[in-house]
Every structure is written in structure tokens, then in C-alpha cells.
Amino acid sequence: MTFSALTIFVLGLIAAVVLVIGLWAYATANRLDRLHVRSDQSWLALDAALSRRAAVVRAAAVDMSAEDARRFVKLADAAERADRQDRELAENRLSNALAAYGTTSLRPQLVAELADAEARVLIARRFHNDAVRDTLALRTRRLVRWLHLGGTAPLPQYFEITERTTAAAVPEGITVDTARTSARVVLLDRQNRVLLLRGHDPKIPDRQFWFTVGGGIERGEQIRAAAVREVAEETGLTIAPEDLRGPLWRRVAIFPFDGELIRSEELFFTTRTSGFTPVFKGHTELEQRAISGYRWCSADVIRELTKAGEPVYPLDLANLLAEAAIVADGTEDPEVRSIR
């Protein structure tokens, strides 16, 4: 039996299509597996952050009245022991109680630990929900469902938890005009120099200071996406989200700017790039008035700037650059730790 050229072409085309679909299905199944692993790991990290918060609440109960102590210990125990399906409700009960409770009766160290524990829960929840979103986006595609590429793994679930509307770490008697979360990026060149921007408070133009690239996270925006956007807006550099390592540091600062008192929770990423000349095209009108220059700075240069009376933020950046370089050259995101 002989085959015509058309038959051979059709058979070859069918074989090519089957091969392409097979390769796509194999790659998609592997990607789904990695996403499920990421979702599982992010849940474990969130679970650890929630457990740490419960432990800090129990420690803080020592400084509370007997009635409040019993209430908070009961809420913390219930949240930590709840099953997965009841955990969200139990944790939100604890969150609401903490948000309504004044911290004036607690020792400053416990106030700081409680604020840090709540911030870690917030960070872990955001990363978990990011992982869930990415997994569901791929898992629920029509072709993925038809071919059962997700196997029998259960669909991951979002975890929503009440966030404070006021900052736990704001000292008594201080009124904050604006509270925000910021994504900042330690951009390192091949010589371990960091790109810093020079600026000033528009109300105090003669007082200069230096700071890393970054800015506030917009409503509904993910932390990593905000970091990528801020780098593009403030420097003109386009980076891929997966090239960012972190966040590796968390910094909470309260400072005046343009006539307002701002509380900023800053989360720092890092990445490696070649030296380049920033292009300031995405600055807002306020940023155009406040930012006056840039410089690639080594640790020694940062110390010289500080000694000359021009502060550099974060305050210990000169000593932190070596850590940022190690993280930037690695492949894993580190555990977030607090800095000044």
C-alpha cells in the first residue's frame, strides 16, 4: 500500500500537533506541580506567622488586666488550634480584638513584638494569596481542566484576614496623616554599588537625604509588581518580577513629608543589574519637586554621605549591602527580617 504526498503531509501534521500538545501538556503539568508546591510552602509560612502571633499575644497577656488576659489567651488558643476550614474565622476574631485593643498598658518591647508579628502575618498572607492566585489562574484554564493536568491535587484556597486600619507601633499621642506600605528595591551593579536617589522634603529644601528606589503600593497591587513598577517609573529600567529576590528586609518608619506625618511600612527587594544612567520619566509632580539626583554608592560612599550630614535610608544600609549582594546572587528568597 502506498501513501500519497497529501496523506503523508496530513499524518505528519497530525503527529506534529500531537507532539506539540504533548510537550505543552508536560511543561504545564510540571509548572502546575511547582505552583502547588509554592502554594503549600506559602501556607506553611503563613501558618508559622499566625502561630508566632498567637504566641506573642499570650506573652502580652501578662501585661493585661485579668479579664482581657483570659479573653486574648482564649482567642489565641482558638485561632492556633482551629482546623483549616475554621482558621480564617478564628484568626479574624483575634485580629478584630487586637485592632480594638489599646496598647498603652503593654511594655514597649511587647508593643514592638506585637506590631512585628502582625506585619509578618500580613506579608505571609500576601505571598500565600499570590501563590494561590497564580495556581488557580493556570489550574482553571479550560484545556488544563480537560486534560486533567492538575491531577487529584485539591485547589488551593485564599486566606483573608482583617488588617489594622491604624498602626500598632505608632506611639501614643501621635496622629498619622497617611499610612502606607511601600515596595523598595536595592539595585546593585556588578561592583556591589547601590543606586540611591537624592531628595528633600519640599517644605525643607535645604535638607538633603538619600534613599533606595521604590514607593507606595497601589490599591489591589501585589508587592512584587509594585517593586517592578517603581523601578521602571523612577529609573526607566525594566526588570522581570522573577529577577527580584525578597523581600529580605522590613522597615517601619514614621516621618514628616510635605506637611504630613507618614507611617511607612517598607519591604525591600534586591536584584543585580549593570550600571546605567537613570531616566526620570515616571515621576509624579511631587517627586519632580523632591528628587534632585542619583548616585551609584558603595558602602564607603554611603558612610561618607552620612558623615557629611546627608542621611541615607535605611539607616544601616552601608553594613547591609553585603547581605543584599548575597541574596541578589542567590536563587532563594530569604526570611524577612526587621531593619532600621
Short mmCIF file of C-alpha atoms in Angstrom, two decimals:
data_model
loop_
_atom_site.label_atom_id
_atom_site.label_comp_id
_atom_site.label_asym_id
_atom_site.label_seq_id
_atom_site.Cartn_x
_atom_site.Cartn_y
_atom_site.Cartn_z
CA MET A 1 0.00 0.00 0.00
CA THR A 2 1.34 3.40 -0.94
CA PHE A 3 0.52 6.78 0.57
CA SER A 4 0.01 9.91 -1.41
CA ALA A 5 2.04 13.00 -0.63
CA LEU A 6 -1.08 14.65 0.82
CA THR A 7 -1.69 11.71 3.15
CA ILE A 8 1.89 11.76 4.35
CA PHE A 9 1.67 15.52 4.90
CA VAL A 10 -1.59 15.19 6.88
CA LEU A 11 -0.18 12.36 9.00
CA GLY A 12 2.99 14.35 9.62
CA LEU A 13 0.96 17.41 10.55
CA ILE A 14 -1.16 15.37 12.98
CA ALA A 15 1.98 13.87 14.53
CA ALA A 16 3.50 17.35 14.90
CA VAL A 17 0.33 18.70 16.54
CA VAL A 18 0.19 15.72 18.93
CA LEU A 19 3.87 16.23 19.77
CA VAL A 20 3.38 19.96 20.41
CA ILE A 21 0.34 19.30 22.60
CA GLY A 22 2.23 16.60 24.45
CA LEU A 23 5.21 18.86 25.11
CA TRP A 24 2.90 21.69 26.20
CA ALA A 25 0.96 19.34 28.50
CA TYR A 26 4.19 18.02 30.03
CA ALA A 27 5.56 21.53 30.62
CA THR A 28 2.22 22.74 32.00
CA ALA A 29 1.92 19.76 34.36
CA ASN A 30 5.41 20.44 35.68
CA ARG A 31 4.62 24.12 36.12
CA LEU A 32 1.40 23.24 37.94
CA ASP A 33 3.35 20.94 40.22
CA ARG A 34 5.76 23.75 41.08
CA LEU A 35 2.88 26.13 41.70
CA HIS A 36 1.20 23.64 44.04
CA VAL A 37 4.47 23.23 45.93
CA ARG A 38 4.74 27.02 46.17
CA SER A 39 1.16 27.24 47.48
CA ASP A 40 1.85 24.56 50.07
CA GLN A 41 5.06 26.25 51.21
CA SER A 42 3.40 29.66 51.40
CA TRP A 43 0.65 28.18 53.57
CA LEU A 44 3.24 26.68 55.91
CA ALA A 45 4.92 30.10 56.16
CA LEU A 46 1.56 31.76 56.86
CA ASP A 47 0.71 29.12 59.44
CA ALA A 48 4.05 29.77 61.18
CA ALA A 49 3.43 33.54 61.16
CA LEU A 50 -0.05 33.08 62.62
CA SER A 51 1.30 30.75 65.31
CA ARG A 52 4.01 33.28 66.20
CA ARG A 53 1.37 35.99 66.54
CA ALA A 54 -0.63 33.77 68.88
CA ALA A 55 2.48 33.20 70.99
CA VAL A 56 3.18 36.95 71.19
CA VAL A 57 -0.45 37.62 72.18
CA ARG A 58 -0.17 35.10 75.01
CA ALA A 59 3.06 36.77 76.15
CA ALA A 60 1.40 40.20 76.02
CA ALA A 61 -1.48 38.93 78.16
CA VAL A 62 0.85 39.16 81.17
CA ASP A 63 0.57 42.97 81.00
CA MET A 64 -3.23 42.98 80.58
CA SER A 65 -6.00 43.00 83.12
CA ALA A 66 -7.17 39.57 84.26
CA GLU A 67 -10.33 39.79 82.17
CA ASP A 68 -8.52 40.93 79.00
CA ALA A 69 -5.78 38.35 79.54
CA ARG A 70 -8.28 35.48 79.70
CA ARG A 71 -10.08 36.79 76.59
CA PHE A 72 -6.95 37.16 74.48
CA VAL A 73 -5.43 33.85 75.58
CA LYS A 74 -8.71 32.12 74.69
CA LEU A 75 -8.80 33.81 71.27
CA ALA A 76 -5.14 33.00 70.58
CA ASP A 77 -5.60 29.35 71.58
CA ALA A 78 -8.75 29.02 69.48
CA ALA A 79 -7.02 30.54 66.43
CA GLU A 80 -3.95 28.33 66.71
CA ARG A 81 -5.94 25.11 67.23
CA ALA A 82 -8.63 25.73 64.60
CA ASP A 83 -8.93 23.39 61.62
CA ARG A 84 -8.05 24.78 58.19
CA GLN A 85 -11.68 25.44 57.27
CA ASP A 86 -12.30 27.33 60.55
CA ARG A 87 -8.89 29.01 60.80
CA GLU A 88 -9.82 32.14 58.85
CA LEU A 89 -12.79 32.95 61.11
CA ALA A 90 -10.81 32.26 64.30
CA GLU A 91 -7.85 34.37 63.18
CA ASN A 92 -10.13 37.25 62.20
CA ARG A 93 -11.71 37.21 65.65
CA LEU A 94 -8.24 37.61 67.13
CA SER A 95 -7.35 40.33 64.59
CA ASN A 96 -10.50 42.32 65.37
CA ALA A 97 -9.84 42.08 69.11
CA LEU A 98 -6.26 43.28 68.64
CA ALA A 99 -7.37 46.16 66.42
CA ALA A 100 -9.83 47.32 69.10
CA TYR A 101 -7.41 46.96 72.00
CA GLY A 102 -5.28 49.91 73.08
CA THR A 103 -1.61 49.09 73.66
CA THR A 104 -0.86 51.74 76.29
CA SER A 105 -0.83 49.13 79.08
CA LEU A 106 1.82 46.99 77.36
CA ARG A 107 5.55 47.33 77.71
CA PRO A 108 7.22 48.98 74.68
CA GLN A 109 9.05 45.74 73.85
CA LEU A 110 5.76 43.82 73.69
CA VAL A 111 4.17 46.55 71.56
CA ALA A 112 7.06 46.25 69.11
CA GLU A 113 6.90 42.44 69.07
CA LEU A 114 3.15 42.51 68.51
CA ALA A 115 3.49 45.00 65.65
CA ASP A 116 6.24 42.88 64.09
CA ALA A 117 4.17 39.69 64.46
CA GLU A 118 1.15 41.32 62.80
CA ALA A 119 3.33 42.65 59.97
CA ARG A 120 4.77 39.18 59.34
CA VAL A 121 1.24 37.77 59.14
CA LEU A 122 0.38 40.44 56.59
CA ILE A 123 3.44 39.67 54.47
CA ALA A 124 2.92 35.90 54.65
CA ARG A 125 -0.76 36.25 53.76
CA ARG A 126 0.06 38.36 50.71
CA PHE A 127 2.59 35.84 49.45
CA HIS A 128 0.20 32.95 50.08
CA ASN A 129 -2.62 34.65 48.19
CA ASP A 130 -0.20 35.48 45.36
CA ALA A 131 0.70 31.79 45.13
CA VAL A 132 -2.96 30.74 45.24
CA ARG A 133 -3.87 33.25 42.53
CA ASP A 134 -1.12 32.03 40.19
CA THR A 135 -2.04 28.38 40.79
CA LEU A 136 -5.75 28.91 40.21
CA ALA A 137 -5.11 31.03 37.09
CA LEU A 138 -3.37 28.09 35.42
CA ARG A 139 -5.33 25.26 37.03
CA THR A 140 -8.72 26.62 35.91
CA ARG A 141 -7.85 27.06 32.23
CA ARG A 142 -10.18 25.07 30.02
CA LEU A 143 -7.56 22.91 28.29
CA VAL A 144 -5.81 22.22 31.60
CA ARG A 145 -9.12 21.01 33.07
CA TRP A 146 -9.99 18.93 30.01
CA LEU A 147 -6.65 17.13 30.09
CA HIS A 148 -6.73 16.79 33.92
CA LEU A 149 -3.21 18.21 34.14
CA GLY A 150 -3.78 19.20 37.76
CA GLY A 151 -4.21 15.58 38.76
CA THR A 152 -6.06 14.98 42.02
CA ALA A 153 -4.43 17.78 44.00
CA PRO A 154 -7.07 19.91 45.78
CA LEU A 155 -7.45 23.50 44.68
CA PRO A 156 -5.58 25.91 46.98
CA GLN A 157 -7.64 28.42 48.94
CA TYR A 158 -7.20 32.12 49.57
CA PHE A 159 -6.79 33.25 53.17
CA GLU A 160 -8.34 36.59 54.01
CA ILE A 161 -7.60 38.24 57.33
CA THR A 162 -8.54 41.58 58.82
CA GLU A 163 -5.78 44.19 58.64
CA ARG A 164 -5.36 47.03 61.08
CA THR A 165 -6.64 50.39 59.90
CA THR A 166 -4.31 52.07 62.41
CA ALA A 167 -0.69 51.24 63.05
CA ALA A 168 0.06 49.21 66.17
CA ALA A 169 3.51 50.71 66.51
CA VAL A 170 2.55 54.40 66.45
CA PRO A 171 3.40 55.94 69.83
CA GLU A 172 0.55 57.22 71.97
CA GLY A 173 -0.37 60.83 71.25
CA ILE A 174 0.92 60.90 67.64
CA THR A 175 -1.60 61.31 64.82
CA VAL A 176 -0.54 59.88 61.47
CA ASP A 177 -1.93 61.57 58.36
CA THR A 178 -1.02 58.79 55.93
CA ALA A 179 -0.23 55.10 56.48
CA ARG A 180 1.13 53.15 53.54
CA THR A 181 3.02 50.03 52.53
CA SER A 182 5.96 50.57 50.20
CA ALA A 183 7.98 48.28 47.94
CA ARG A 184 11.64 49.28 47.72
CA VAL A 185 14.46 47.79 45.64
CA VAL A 186 18.18 47.63 46.39
CA LEU A 187 19.52 47.86 42.82
CA LEU A 188 23.12 46.57 42.82
CA ASP A 189 25.62 46.85 39.98
CA ARG A 190 28.50 44.43 39.35
CA GLN A 191 30.73 46.32 41.83
CA ASN A 192 28.15 45.95 44.64
CA ARG A 193 27.21 49.62 44.42
CA VAL A 194 23.59 50.51 45.12
CA LEU A 195 21.58 53.06 43.16
CA LEU A 196 20.42 55.82 45.51
CA LEU A 197 18.20 58.79 44.78
CA ARG A 198 18.86 62.18 46.37
CA GLY A 199 15.93 64.20 47.57
CA HIS A 200 14.47 66.60 50.12
CA ASP A 201 11.21 67.45 51.81
CA PRO A 202 9.56 70.15 49.63
CA LYS A 203 8.87 72.06 52.85
CA ILE A 204 12.58 71.86 53.83
CA PRO A 205 14.54 72.20 50.55
CA ASP A 206 17.95 72.73 52.18
CA ARG A 207 18.00 69.37 54.00
CA GLN A 208 19.10 66.61 51.60
CA PHE A 209 18.91 62.85 52.12
CA TRP A 210 19.41 59.66 50.08
CA PHE A 211 17.12 56.64 49.65
CA THR A 212 16.62 53.47 47.64
CA VAL A 213 14.35 53.19 44.61
CA GLY A 214 10.72 52.43 45.45
CA GLY A 215 7.35 53.75 46.53
CA GLY A 216 3.87 53.05 47.78
CA ILE A 217 1.87 50.01 46.74
CA GLU A 218 -1.31 50.91 44.89
CA ARG A 219 -4.71 49.52 45.88
CA GLY A 220 -5.04 45.89 44.78
CA GLU A 221 -1.42 45.75 43.60
CA GLN A 222 0.90 42.90 44.57
CA ILE A 223 4.17 43.72 46.35
CA ARG A 224 6.48 42.34 43.66
CA ALA A 225 4.51 44.04 40.88
CA ALA A 226 4.76 47.33 42.75
CA ALA A 227 8.53 46.94 43.05
CA VAL A 228 8.86 46.33 39.29
CA ARG A 229 6.63 49.32 38.51
CA GLU A 230 8.51 51.66 40.84
CA VAL A 231 11.87 50.72 39.30
CA ALA A 232 10.52 51.45 35.82
CA GLU A 233 8.94 54.75 36.86
CA GLU A 234 11.89 56.04 38.87
CA THR A 235 14.81 54.80 36.75
CA GLY A 236 13.49 53.73 33.33
CA LEU A 237 14.87 50.22 33.91
CA THR A 238 12.61 47.28 33.06
CA ILE A 239 13.12 44.17 35.19
CA ALA A 240 11.24 40.89 35.36
CA PRO A 241 9.38 40.11 38.61
CA GLU A 242 11.20 36.78 38.91
CA ASP A 243 14.56 38.58 38.89
CA LEU A 244 13.76 40.18 42.23
CA ARG A 245 14.88 38.41 45.40
CA GLY A 246 12.96 39.07 48.56
CA PRO A 247 11.54 40.78 50.35
CA LEU A 248 14.54 40.38 52.62
CA TRP A 249 14.04 43.36 54.97
CA ARG A 250 11.14 45.14 56.61
CA ARG A 251 11.40 48.68 57.94
CA VAL A 252 8.73 50.73 59.68
CA ALA A 253 9.33 54.49 59.74
CA ILE A 254 7.32 57.49 60.89
CA PHE A 255 8.44 60.77 59.31
CA PRO A 256 7.13 64.18 58.19
CA PHE A 257 6.99 64.90 54.46
CA ASP A 258 5.39 67.79 52.57
CA GLY A 259 3.41 68.86 55.64
CA GLU A 260 2.08 65.40 56.54
CA LEU A 261 3.14 62.79 59.08
CA ILE A 262 3.57 59.47 57.28
CA ARG A 263 3.85 55.97 58.65
CA SER A 264 5.50 53.75 56.06
CA GLU A 265 5.99 50.00 56.23
CA GLU A 266 8.77 49.32 53.72
CA LEU A 267 9.53 45.91 52.22
CA PHE A 268 12.90 45.63 50.46
CA PHE A 269 13.75 43.50 47.42
CA THR A 270 17.15 43.26 45.75
CA THR A 271 18.43 42.44 42.28
CA ARG A 272 21.62 42.67 40.25
CA THR A 273 21.99 44.84 37.15
CA SER A 274 24.66 46.55 35.08
CA GLY A 275 25.39 50.18 35.86
CA PHE A 276 23.16 52.55 33.87
CA THR A 277 22.01 56.15 33.79
CA PRO A 278 18.51 56.51 35.27
CA VAL A 279 15.83 58.16 33.17
CA PHE A 280 13.29 60.05 35.25
CA LYS A 281 10.13 59.83 33.15
CA GLY A 282 7.57 58.39 35.53
CA HIS A 283 7.91 60.78 38.43
CA THR A 284 4.84 62.44 39.86
CA GLU A 285 4.70 66.22 40.25
CA LEU A 286 5.64 65.85 43.93
CA GLU A 287 8.57 63.56 43.08
CA GLN A 288 9.81 66.03 40.48
CA ARG A 289 9.94 68.69 43.19
CA ALA A 290 11.51 66.40 45.79
CA ILE A 291 14.11 64.32 43.85
CA SER A 292 17.24 66.15 42.77
CA GLY A 293 19.74 63.49 41.68
CA TYR A 294 21.10 59.98 41.87
CA ARG A 295 24.37 58.17 42.55
CA TRP A 296 25.75 54.63 42.48
CA CYS A 297 27.14 54.23 46.00
CA SER A 298 29.49 51.74 47.62
CA ALA A 299 29.35 51.09 51.35
CA ASP A 300 32.23 53.54 51.89
CA VAL A 301 30.49 56.26 49.88
CA ILE A 302 27.32 55.78 51.94
CA ARG A 303 29.35 56.27 55.12
CA GLU A 304 30.89 59.43 53.66
CA LEU A 305 27.48 60.85 52.78
CA THR A 306 26.20 60.17 56.28
CA LYS A 307 29.29 61.76 57.83
CA ALA A 308 28.77 64.83 55.62
CA GLY A 309 25.31 65.34 57.09
CA GLU A 310 23.18 63.77 54.33
CA PRO A 311 21.34 60.79 55.87
CA VAL A 312 20.93 57.58 53.89
CA TYR A 313 17.84 55.40 54.36
CA PRO A 314 17.62 52.69 55.54
CA LEU A 315 19.99 53.87 58.25
CA ASP A 316 22.28 50.83 58.29
CA LEU A 317 22.44 50.38 54.51
CA ALA A 318 26.26 50.55 54.37
CA ASN A 319 26.50 47.44 56.54
CA LEU A 320 23.57 45.74 54.82
CA LEU A 321 24.94 45.86 51.26
CA ALA A 322 26.98 42.67 51.67
CA GLU A 323 23.85 40.78 52.72
CA ALA A 324 21.88 42.23 49.81
CA ALA A 325 24.60 41.11 47.37
CA ILE A 326 24.48 37.53 48.65
CA VAL A 327 20.70 37.44 48.33
CA ALA A 328 20.76 39.06 44.87
CA ASP A 329 23.13 36.39 43.58
CA GLY A 330 21.14 33.54 45.13
CA THR A 331 18.12 31.66 43.88
CA GLU A 332 16.01 31.56 47.04
CA ASP A 333 14.01 34.30 48.76
CA PRO A 334 15.24 34.76 52.34
CA GLU A 335 13.22 35.10 55.52
CA VAL A 336 12.15 38.71 56.07
CA ARG A 337 13.85 40.45 58.97
CA SER A 338 13.40 43.89 60.52
CA ILE A 339 15.92 46.69 59.98
CA ARG A 340 16.13 50.36 60.97
#
